[in-house]
mmCIF file of C-alpha atoms in Angstrom:
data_model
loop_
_atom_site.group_PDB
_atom_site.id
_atom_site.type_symbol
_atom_site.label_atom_id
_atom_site.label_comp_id
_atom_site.label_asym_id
_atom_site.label_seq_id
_atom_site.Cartn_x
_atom_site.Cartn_y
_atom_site.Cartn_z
ATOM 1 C CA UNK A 1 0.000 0.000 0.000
ATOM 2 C CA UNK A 2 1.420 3.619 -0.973
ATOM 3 C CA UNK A 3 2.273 5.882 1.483
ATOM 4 C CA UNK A 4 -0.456 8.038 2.458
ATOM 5 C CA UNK A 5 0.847 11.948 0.897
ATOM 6 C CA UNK A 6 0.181 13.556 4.036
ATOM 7 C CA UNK A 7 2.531 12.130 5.889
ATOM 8 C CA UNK A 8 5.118 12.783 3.491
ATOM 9 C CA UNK A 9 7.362 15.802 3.690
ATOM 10 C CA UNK A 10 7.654 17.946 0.309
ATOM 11 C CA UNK A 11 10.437 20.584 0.334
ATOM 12 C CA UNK A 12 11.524 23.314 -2.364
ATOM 13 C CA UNK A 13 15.597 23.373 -2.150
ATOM 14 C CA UNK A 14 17.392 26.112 -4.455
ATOM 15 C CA UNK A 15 20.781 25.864 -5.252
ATOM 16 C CA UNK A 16 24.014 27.533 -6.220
ATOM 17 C CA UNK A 17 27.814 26.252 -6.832
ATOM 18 C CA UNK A 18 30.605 27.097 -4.557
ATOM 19 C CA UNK A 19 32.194 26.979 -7.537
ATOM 20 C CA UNK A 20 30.913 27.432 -11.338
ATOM 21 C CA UNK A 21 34.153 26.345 -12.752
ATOM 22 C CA UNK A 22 34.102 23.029 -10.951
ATOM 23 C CA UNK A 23 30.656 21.569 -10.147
ATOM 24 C CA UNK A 24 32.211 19.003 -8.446
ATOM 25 C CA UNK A 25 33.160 21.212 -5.250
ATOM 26 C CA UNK A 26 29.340 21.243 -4.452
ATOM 27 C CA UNK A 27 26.610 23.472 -3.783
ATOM 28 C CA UNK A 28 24.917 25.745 -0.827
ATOM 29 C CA UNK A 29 21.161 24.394 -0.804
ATOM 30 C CA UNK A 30 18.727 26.648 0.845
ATOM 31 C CA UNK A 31 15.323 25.111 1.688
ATOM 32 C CA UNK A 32 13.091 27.216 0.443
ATOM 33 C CA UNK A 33 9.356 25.590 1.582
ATOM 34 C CA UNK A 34 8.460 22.351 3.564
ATOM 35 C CA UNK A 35 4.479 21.630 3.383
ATOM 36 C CA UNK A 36 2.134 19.722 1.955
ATOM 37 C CA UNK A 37 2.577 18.640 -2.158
ATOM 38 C CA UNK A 38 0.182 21.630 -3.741
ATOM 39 C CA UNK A 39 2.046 24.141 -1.645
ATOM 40 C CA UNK A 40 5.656 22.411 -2.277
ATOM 41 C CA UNK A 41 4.573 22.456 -6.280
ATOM 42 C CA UNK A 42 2.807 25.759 -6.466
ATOM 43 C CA UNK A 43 6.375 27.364 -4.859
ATOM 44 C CA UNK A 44 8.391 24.762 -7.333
ATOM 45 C CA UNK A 45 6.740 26.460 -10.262
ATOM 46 C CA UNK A 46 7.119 29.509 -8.894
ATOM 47 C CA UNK A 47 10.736 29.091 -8.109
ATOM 48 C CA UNK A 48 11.964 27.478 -11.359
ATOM 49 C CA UNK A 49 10.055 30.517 -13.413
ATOM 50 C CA UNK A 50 12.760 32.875 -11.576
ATOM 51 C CA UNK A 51 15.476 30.658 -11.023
ATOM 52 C CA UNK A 52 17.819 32.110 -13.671
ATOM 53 C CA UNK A 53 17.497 35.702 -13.249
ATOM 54 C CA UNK A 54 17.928 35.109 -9.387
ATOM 55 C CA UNK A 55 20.989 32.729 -10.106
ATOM 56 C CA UNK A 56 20.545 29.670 -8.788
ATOM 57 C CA UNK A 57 22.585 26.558 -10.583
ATOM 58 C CA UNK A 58 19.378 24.586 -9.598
ATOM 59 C CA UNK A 59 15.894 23.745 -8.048
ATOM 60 C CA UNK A 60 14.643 20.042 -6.691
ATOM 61 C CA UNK A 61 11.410 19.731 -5.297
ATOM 62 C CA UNK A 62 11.828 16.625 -3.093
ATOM 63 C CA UNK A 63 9.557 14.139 -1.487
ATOM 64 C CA UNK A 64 10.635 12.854 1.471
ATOM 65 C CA UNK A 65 14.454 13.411 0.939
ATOM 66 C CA UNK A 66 14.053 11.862 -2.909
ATOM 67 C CA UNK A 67 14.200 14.294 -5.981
ATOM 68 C CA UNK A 68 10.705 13.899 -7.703
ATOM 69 C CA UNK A 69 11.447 17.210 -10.333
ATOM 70 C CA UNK A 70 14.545 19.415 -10.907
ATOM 71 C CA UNK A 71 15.336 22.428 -13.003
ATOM 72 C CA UNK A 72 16.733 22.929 -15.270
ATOM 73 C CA UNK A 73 16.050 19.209 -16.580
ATOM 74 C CA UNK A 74 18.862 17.138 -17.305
ATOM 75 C CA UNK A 75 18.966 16.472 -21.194
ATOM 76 C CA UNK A 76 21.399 13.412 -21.106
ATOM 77 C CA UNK A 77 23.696 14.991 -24.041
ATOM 78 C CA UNK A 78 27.422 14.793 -22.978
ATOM 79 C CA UNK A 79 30.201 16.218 -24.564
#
């Protein structure tokens, strides 16, 4: 049987690198909302619109501790 959703914890997390040049170094996340999915969604949406112009390297909206969406999306081309 699924979980019931309102005991699970959704959380908006923004993100930016320590260090551009090397992703690797890692990133300062910021929790930016923990509630219930349609408020953790409706602040997702939100977030991601303005993500770029407020610089963040990225956005997850998590369930539980697990990434359910992220932004930008990952497009699977390497280089």
């Amino acid at each position: 049987m699924p979980e019931d959703t309102a005991s699970q914890e959704w959380e908006v997390v923004v993100a930016t690198l320590y260090d551009r040049g090397d992703p690797a170094n890692g990133a300062e996340e910021t929790s930016v909302v923990r509630g219930p999915e349609a408020e953790a969604r409706r602040v997702y949406a939100d977030t991601t619109a303005q993500a770029g112009e407020r610089g963040y390297d990225y956005v997850r909206l998590r369930c539980s501790g697990a990434d359910v969406e992220s932004w930008p999306q990952e497009t699977g081309w390497t280089v």
